mmCIF file of C-alpha atoms and ligand atoms in Angstrom:
data_model
loop_
_atom_site.group_PDB
_atom_site.id
_atom_site.type_symbol
_atom_site.label_atom_id
_atom_site.label_comp_id
_atom_site.label_asym_id
_atom_site.label_seq_id
_atom_site.Cartn_x
_atom_site.Cartn_y
_atom_site.Cartn_z
ATOM 1 C CA UNK A 1 5.102 22.847 -30.627
ATOM 2 C CA UNK A 2 7.055 22.503 -27.706
ATOM 3 C CA UNK A 3 8.290 19.094 -26.430
ATOM 4 C CA UNK A 4 6.739 17.778 -23.648
ATOM 5 C CA UNK A 5 9.165 16.438 -21.191
ATOM 6 C CA UNK A 6 7.541 13.577 -19.171
ATOM 7 C CA UNK A 7 9.436 13.071 -16.031
ATOM 8 C CA UNK A 8 8.850 9.344 -15.176
ATOM 9 C CA UNK A 9 11.381 9.142 -12.157
ATOM 10 C CA UNK A 10 9.283 9.238 -9.250
ATOM 11 C CA UNK A 11 6.450 6.943 -11.096
ATOM 12 C CA UNK A 12 5.787 3.559 -9.676
ATOM 13 C CA UNK A 13 3.303 1.179 -10.719
ATOM 14 C CA UNK A 14 1.529 -1.417 -8.986
ATOM 15 C CA UNK A 15 0.888 -4.639 -10.765
ATOM 16 C CA UNK A 16 -2.587 -5.270 -9.796
ATOM 17 C CA UNK A 17 -2.704 -1.900 -12.122
ATOM 18 C CA UNK A 18 -2.389 -4.338 -15.067
ATOM 19 C CA UNK A 19 -4.066 -6.998 -13.476
ATOM 20 C CA UNK A 20 -4.140 -9.541 -16.767
ATOM 21 C CA UNK A 21 -0.252 -9.428 -16.647
ATOM 22 C CA UNK A 22 2.223 -11.631 -15.243
ATOM 23 C CA UNK A 23 5.335 -10.515 -12.778
ATOM 24 C CA UNK A 24 7.590 -11.140 -15.819
ATOM 25 C CA UNK A 25 5.292 -8.836 -18.703
ATOM 26 C CA UNK A 26 4.770 -6.413 -16.319
ATOM 27 C CA UNK A 27 8.355 -5.604 -15.473
ATOM 28 C CA UNK A 28 9.240 -6.414 -19.253
ATOM 29 C CA UNK A 29 6.592 -3.326 -20.241
ATOM 30 C CA UNK A 30 6.998 -1.101 -17.750
ATOM 31 C CA UNK A 31 10.737 -1.299 -18.347
ATOM 32 C CA UNK A 32 9.733 -0.873 -21.916
ATOM 33 C CA UNK A 33 7.626 2.034 -21.606
ATOM 34 C CA UNK A 34 10.333 4.103 -19.429
ATOM 35 C CA UNK A 35 9.061 3.427 -15.948
ATOM 36 C CA UNK A 36 12.066 1.842 -13.594
ATOM 37 C CA UNK A 37 9.735 1.349 -10.378
ATOM 38 C CA UNK A 38 7.427 -1.100 -9.313
ATOM 39 C CA UNK A 39 5.100 -2.468 -6.427
ATOM 40 C CA UNK A 40 4.624 -5.951 -6.587
ATOM 41 C CA UNK A 41 1.340 -7.761 -5.641
ATOM 42 C CA UNK A 42 2.401 -11.337 -3.822
ATOM 43 C CA UNK A 43 0.208 -13.800 -5.777
ATOM 44 C CA UNK A 44 2.449 -12.861 -8.953
ATOM 45 C CA UNK A 45 5.270 -14.213 -7.187
ATOM 46 C CA UNK A 46 4.088 -17.839 -7.527
ATOM 47 C CA UNK A 47 5.309 -18.275 -10.954
ATOM 48 C CA UNK A 48 8.721 -17.296 -10.841
ATOM 49 C CA UNK A 49 11.609 -18.527 -8.040
ATOM 50 C CA UNK A 50 13.054 -15.595 -6.240
ATOM 51 C CA UNK A 51 16.234 -15.839 -8.807
ATOM 52 C CA UNK A 52 14.208 -15.445 -11.649
ATOM 53 C CA UNK A 53 12.816 -12.517 -10.187
ATOM 54 C CA UNK A 54 16.109 -10.875 -8.806
ATOM 55 C CA UNK A 55 17.386 -11.553 -12.751
ATOM 56 C CA UNK A 56 14.199 -10.037 -14.133
ATOM 57 C CA UNK A 57 14.357 -6.941 -11.804
ATOM 58 C CA UNK A 58 18.199 -6.297 -12.176
ATOM 59 C CA UNK A 59 18.006 -7.023 -16.119
ATOM 60 C CA UNK A 60 15.227 -4.092 -16.691
ATOM 61 C CA UNK A 61 16.846 -1.920 -13.948
ATOM 62 C CA UNK A 62 13.676 -1.946 -11.775
ATOM 63 C CA UNK A 63 13.272 -0.446 -8.539
ATOM 64 C CA UNK A 64 10.839 -2.629 -6.112
ATOM 65 C CA UNK A 65 9.295 -0.142 -4.003
ATOM 66 C CA UNK A 66 6.853 -2.525 -1.833
ATOM 67 C CA UNK A 67 5.491 -6.050 -1.562
ATOM 68 C CA UNK A 68 1.666 -5.910 -0.914
ATOM 69 C CA UNK A 69 0.163 -6.740 1.165
ATOM 70 C CA UNK A 70 0.256 -8.413 4.411
ATOM 71 C CA UNK A 71 -2.241 -7.599 7.421
ATOM 72 C CA UNK A 72 -5.543 -9.374 7.924
ATOM 73 C CA UNK A 73 -4.764 -9.626 11.572
ATOM 74 C CA UNK A 74 -8.554 -9.400 12.938
ATOM 75 C CA UNK A 75 -10.445 -12.559 13.488
ATOM 76 C CA UNK A 76 -12.967 -13.885 16.558
ATOM 77 C CA UNK A 77 -10.969 -17.225 15.339
ATOM 78 C CA UNK A 78 -7.616 -17.533 17.154
ATOM 79 C CA UNK A 79 -6.869 -20.104 14.545
ATOM 80 C CA UNK A 80 -7.362 -17.736 11.866
ATOM 81 C CA UNK A 81 -5.272 -14.917 13.674
ATOM 82 C CA UNK A 82 -2.556 -17.259 14.038
ATOM 83 C CA UNK A 83 -2.654 -18.365 10.459
ATOM 84 C CA UNK A 84 -2.384 -14.606 9.502
ATOM 85 C CA UNK A 85 0.897 -14.556 11.495
ATOM 86 C CA UNK A 86 2.088 -17.013 9.828
ATOM 87 C CA UNK A 87 1.373 -15.350 6.354
ATOM 88 C CA UNK A 88 2.592 -12.280 7.548
ATOM 89 C CA UNK A 89 6.275 -13.745 8.495
ATOM 90 C CA UNK A 90 6.220 -15.410 5.118
ATOM 91 C CA UNK A 91 5.217 -12.385 3.468
ATOM 92 C CA UNK A 92 8.098 -10.452 5.434
ATOM 93 C CA UNK A 93 10.432 -13.333 3.779
ATOM 94 C CA UNK A 94 9.299 -12.873 0.443
ATOM 95 C CA UNK A 95 9.828 -8.780 0.558
ATOM 96 C CA UNK A 96 13.439 -9.719 1.792
ATOM 97 C CA UNK A 97 14.160 -12.184 -1.029
ATOM 98 C CA UNK A 98 12.703 -9.833 -3.942
ATOM 99 C CA UNK A 99 14.695 -6.960 -2.411
ATOM 100 C CA UNK A 100 11.412 -4.954 -1.560
ATOM 101 C CA UNK A 101 12.281 -2.483 1.478
ATOM 102 C CA UNK A 102 8.292 -2.468 2.183
ATOM 103 C CA UNK A 103 5.284 -4.514 3.219
ATOM 104 C CA UNK A 104 1.776 -3.201 2.924
ATOM 105 C CA UNK A 105 -0.502 -3.962 5.371
ATOM 106 C CA UNK A 106 -4.066 -4.434 5.086
ATOM 107 C CA UNK A 107 -4.696 -4.600 8.765
ATOM 108 C CA UNK A 108 -8.295 -6.318 8.618
ATOM 109 C CA UNK A 109 -11.682 -6.794 10.142
ATOM 110 C CA UNK A 110 -14.032 -8.819 11.588
ATOM 111 C CA UNK A 111 -17.534 -7.921 11.102
ATOM 112 C CA UNK A 112 -18.586 -10.572 13.692
ATOM 113 C CA UNK A 113 -16.884 -8.375 16.649
ATOM 114 C CA UNK A 114 -16.180 -4.738 17.460
ATOM 115 C CA UNK A 115 -13.840 -2.713 15.687
ATOM 116 C CA UNK A 116 -12.428 -2.150 18.859
ATOM 117 C CA UNK A 117 -11.482 -5.557 19.293
ATOM 118 C CA UNK A 118 -10.102 -5.700 15.758
ATOM 119 C CA UNK A 119 -8.119 -2.782 16.306
ATOM 120 C CA UNK A 120 -6.457 -4.548 19.113
ATOM 121 C CA UNK A 121 -5.994 -7.321 17.482
ATOM 122 C CA UNK A 122 -4.174 -5.624 14.978
ATOM 123 C CA UNK A 123 -1.915 -3.927 17.289
ATOM 124 C CA UNK A 124 -1.408 -7.311 18.556
ATOM 125 C CA UNK A 125 -0.592 -8.453 15.499
ATOM 126 C CA UNK A 126 2.050 -6.032 14.065
ATOM 127 C CA UNK A 127 3.847 -5.893 17.508
ATOM 128 C CA UNK A 128 4.409 -9.326 16.667
ATOM 129 C CA UNK A 129 5.539 -9.350 13.368
ATOM 130 C CA UNK A 130 8.027 -6.479 13.987
ATOM 131 C CA UNK A 131 10.669 -7.740 15.587
ATOM 132 C CA UNK A 132 11.384 -10.428 12.547
ATOM 133 C CA UNK A 133 10.435 -7.393 10.004
ATOM 134 C CA UNK A 134 13.566 -5.323 11.561
ATOM 135 C CA UNK A 135 15.906 -8.208 11.680
ATOM 136 C CA UNK A 136 15.098 -8.764 8.117
ATOM 137 C CA UNK A 137 15.217 -4.429 6.994
ATOM 138 C CA UNK A 138 12.008 -4.909 5.927
ATOM 139 C CA UNK A 139 9.482 -1.417 7.061
ATOM 140 C CA UNK A 140 5.998 -2.378 7.673
ATOM 141 C CA UNK A 141 3.192 0.364 6.401
ATOM 142 C CA UNK A 142 -0.308 0.459 7.645
ATOM 143 C CA UNK A 143 -2.582 1.312 4.939
ATOM 144 C CA UNK A 144 -5.684 2.893 6.160
ATOM 145 C CA UNK A 145 -8.657 1.985 4.253
ATOM 146 C CA UNK A 146 -11.883 3.996 3.127
ATOM 147 C CA UNK A 147 -14.660 3.421 5.670
ATOM 148 C CA UNK A 148 -16.738 1.616 3.030
ATOM 149 C CA UNK A 149 -14.283 -1.832 4.140
ATOM 150 C CA UNK A 150 -14.418 -0.983 7.628
ATOM 151 C CA UNK A 151 -16.672 -4.404 8.097
ATOM 152 C CA UNK A 152 -14.315 -6.772 6.446
ATOM 153 C CA UNK A 153 -11.075 -5.469 5.387
ATOM 154 C CA UNK A 154 -9.674 -2.729 7.871
ATOM 155 C CA UNK A 155 -10.546 -1.276 11.073
ATOM 156 C CA UNK A 156 -8.087 1.412 10.485
ATOM 157 C CA UNK A 157 -9.997 4.072 8.192
ATOM 158 C CA UNK A 158 -8.266 7.119 8.785
ATOM 159 C CA UNK A 159 -4.886 8.778 8.614
ATOM 160 C CA UNK A 160 -5.594 9.745 12.640
ATOM 161 C CA UNK A 161 -5.898 6.185 13.466
ATOM 162 C CA UNK A 162 -3.026 5.060 11.396
ATOM 163 C CA UNK A 163 -0.648 7.743 13.016
ATOM 164 C CA UNK A 164 -2.341 6.708 16.590
ATOM 165 C CA UNK A 165 -1.304 3.141 16.076
ATOM 166 C CA UNK A 166 1.880 3.689 14.674
ATOM 167 C CA UNK A 167 2.406 6.161 17.457
ATOM 168 C CA UNK A 168 1.402 3.686 19.863
ATOM 169 C CA UNK A 169 3.488 0.954 18.912
ATOM 170 C CA UNK A 170 6.441 3.124 18.379
ATOM 171 C CA UNK A 171 8.870 1.617 16.435
ATOM 172 C CA UNK A 172 10.964 3.150 13.756
ATOM 173 C CA UNK A 173 10.045 -0.014 11.290
ATOM 174 C CA UNK A 174 6.537 0.996 11.348
ATOM 175 C CA UNK A 175 4.749 3.626 8.931
ATOM 176 C CA UNK A 176 1.827 4.480 7.087
ATOM 177 C CA UNK A 177 0.842 4.007 3.759
ATOM 178 C CA UNK A 178 -1.347 6.665 2.258
ATOM 179 C CA UNK A 179 -3.597 5.977 -0.421
ATOM 180 C CA UNK A 180 -5.766 9.030 -2.159
ATOM 181 C CA UNK A 181 -8.483 6.451 -2.786
ATOM 182 C CA UNK A 182 -9.083 5.718 0.831
ATOM 183 C CA UNK A 183 -8.366 9.167 2.441
ATOM 184 C CA UNK A 184 -9.213 11.965 0.018
ATOM 185 C CA UNK A 185 -12.796 12.935 1.839
ATOM 186 C CA UNK A 186 -10.997 13.185 5.050
ATOM 187 C CA UNK A 187 -11.269 16.774 6.405
ATOM 188 C CA UNK A 188 -8.113 16.397 8.466
ATOM 189 C CA UNK A 189 -6.174 14.917 6.266
ATOM 190 C CA UNK A 190 -3.789 17.777 6.009
ATOM 191 C CA UNK A 191 -3.318 18.128 9.437
ATOM 192 C CA UNK A 192 -2.832 14.178 9.744
ATOM 193 C CA UNK A 193 -0.122 13.903 6.989
ATOM 194 C CA UNK A 194 1.953 16.226 8.507
ATOM 195 C CA UNK A 195 1.700 14.664 11.748
ATOM 196 C CA UNK A 196 2.576 11.333 9.963
ATOM 197 C CA UNK A 197 5.412 13.519 8.350
ATOM 198 C CA UNK A 198 6.961 14.528 11.530
ATOM 199 C CA UNK A 199 7.097 11.473 13.318
ATOM 200 C CA UNK A 200 8.908 10.223 9.891
ATOM 201 C CA UNK A 201 6.465 7.440 9.260
ATOM 202 C CA UNK A 202 5.242 8.827 5.574
ATOM 203 C CA UNK A 203 6.267 5.548 4.175
ATOM 204 C CA UNK A 204 4.363 5.405 0.674
ATOM 205 C CA UNK A 205 1.834 7.225 -1.533
ATOM 206 C CA UNK A 206 -0.649 5.665 -3.686
ATOM 207 C CA UNK A 207 -2.470 7.315 -6.586
ATOM 208 C CA UNK A 208 -5.682 6.896 -8.501
ATOM 209 C CA UNK A 209 -8.910 8.517 -8.827
ATOM 210 C CA UNK A 210 -12.328 8.478 -7.286
ATOM 211 C CA UNK A 211 -14.721 8.098 -10.427
ATOM 212 C CA UNK A 212 -18.657 9.329 -10.054
ATOM 213 C CA UNK A 213 -20.557 7.498 -9.961
ATOM 214 C CA UNK A 214 -17.862 5.123 -8.589
ATOM 215 C CA UNK A 215 -19.909 1.653 -10.331
ATOM 216 C CA UNK A 216 -17.881 -0.798 -7.834
ATOM 217 C CA UNK A 217 -16.749 -0.181 -4.333
ATOM 218 C CA UNK A 218 -13.543 -2.508 -4.952
ATOM 219 C CA UNK A 219 -12.879 -2.366 -9.190
ATOM 220 C CA UNK A 220 -13.874 1.074 -10.309
ATOM 221 C CA UNK A 221 -10.862 3.217 -9.469
ATOM 222 C CA UNK A 222 -9.812 6.117 -11.842
ATOM 223 C CA UNK A 223 -6.822 7.344 -13.870
ATOM 224 C CA UNK A 224 -5.478 10.375 -12.443
ATOM 225 C CA UNK A 225 -7.685 13.007 -13.711
ATOM 226 C CA UNK A 226 -10.858 11.197 -14.358
ATOM 227 C CA UNK A 227 -12.300 11.551 -10.857
ATOM 228 C CA UNK A 228 -12.849 13.916 -8.091
ATOM 229 C CA UNK A 229 -9.673 14.067 -5.994
ATOM 230 C CA UNK A 230 -8.069 17.170 -5.895
ATOM 231 C CA UNK A 231 -4.685 15.109 -6.393
ATOM 232 C CA UNK A 232 -2.376 18.408 -6.484
ATOM 233 C CA UNK A 233 -3.883 19.358 -3.435
ATOM 234 C CA UNK A 234 -3.031 16.156 -1.720
ATOM 235 C CA UNK A 235 0.577 15.992 -3.219
ATOM 236 C CA UNK A 236 1.213 19.679 -1.913
ATOM 237 C CA UNK A 237 0.396 17.951 1.618
ATOM 238 C CA UNK A 238 2.365 15.026 0.922
ATOM 239 C CA UNK A 239 5.144 16.497 -0.073
ATOM 240 C CA UNK A 240 5.140 19.392 2.898
ATOM 241 C CA UNK A 241 4.948 16.582 5.181
ATOM 242 C CA UNK A 242 8.465 15.616 3.788
ATOM 243 C CA UNK A 243 7.476 12.902 1.600
ATOM 244 C CA UNK A 244 10.264 12.631 -1.651
ATOM 245 C CA UNK A 245 9.449 8.950 -2.454
ATOM 246 C CA UNK A 246 7.741 7.087 -5.700
ATOM 247 C CA UNK A 247 4.006 8.111 -6.703
ATOM 248 C CA UNK A 248 2.790 4.653 -6.630
ATOM 249 C CA UNK A 249 0.109 4.103 -9.425
ATOM 250 C CA UNK A 250 -2.674 1.507 -7.970
ATOM 251 C CA UNK A 251 -5.664 1.584 -10.227
ATOM 252 C CA UNK A 252 -7.930 -1.426 -9.403
ATOM 253 C CA UNK A 253 -10.326 -1.608 -12.634
ATOM 254 C CA UNK A 254 -12.163 -4.150 -14.553
HETATM 255 ZN ZN1 ZN B 1 -3.238 1.593 -1.868
#
């Protein structure tokens, strides 16, 4: 039997994939499995100091790919929008402290107002935090979410919308995070990935699979190969768009 060689050099795992684990467990367990890149979900920062996190990351030769997540800019209430801005500024600071070069944005939506108005507020919110992000050396990535989340999680549902917003704001620190769970169904995906790549805005690539049937809209993502997403095809497009970064495994599952 020929030995199977597994290349983990481009593999990154989102801590939320291993939900019961704290940050220290994630780092230790990934490293001992030969995985040396992770994207960190913000609530896991609470248990440790920034210095402790930096030491754990360095000791285990981990690459911190991104901090997840900022955003949620849209609301009918000004107070809520202001609180979101403050939280995003905190997230930028946290990313800088832990050495994460990228903050992923789940942009938000409020069912009490139109999607157009939510998108205006998202554009305004991103524009306000961008100078601070740029100054801190942190990039921001708009993550378009599947339209089933349009009511309350993201008024940005397609690559075309994410590309359009990034082009309108037009700042080299702003790009797009591509997640196959949210985008696999889109007939314009190939074209929009290429457009994003041409703009040099394809900042992150998240992978998992779409289980059939999908038993929970949030927490029933499949492992790659278990569902119906043509991952090889999408990867070909992502690579054709010039992306050569990590493949980030992000599986929410109970
Ligand atoms: Zn994602």
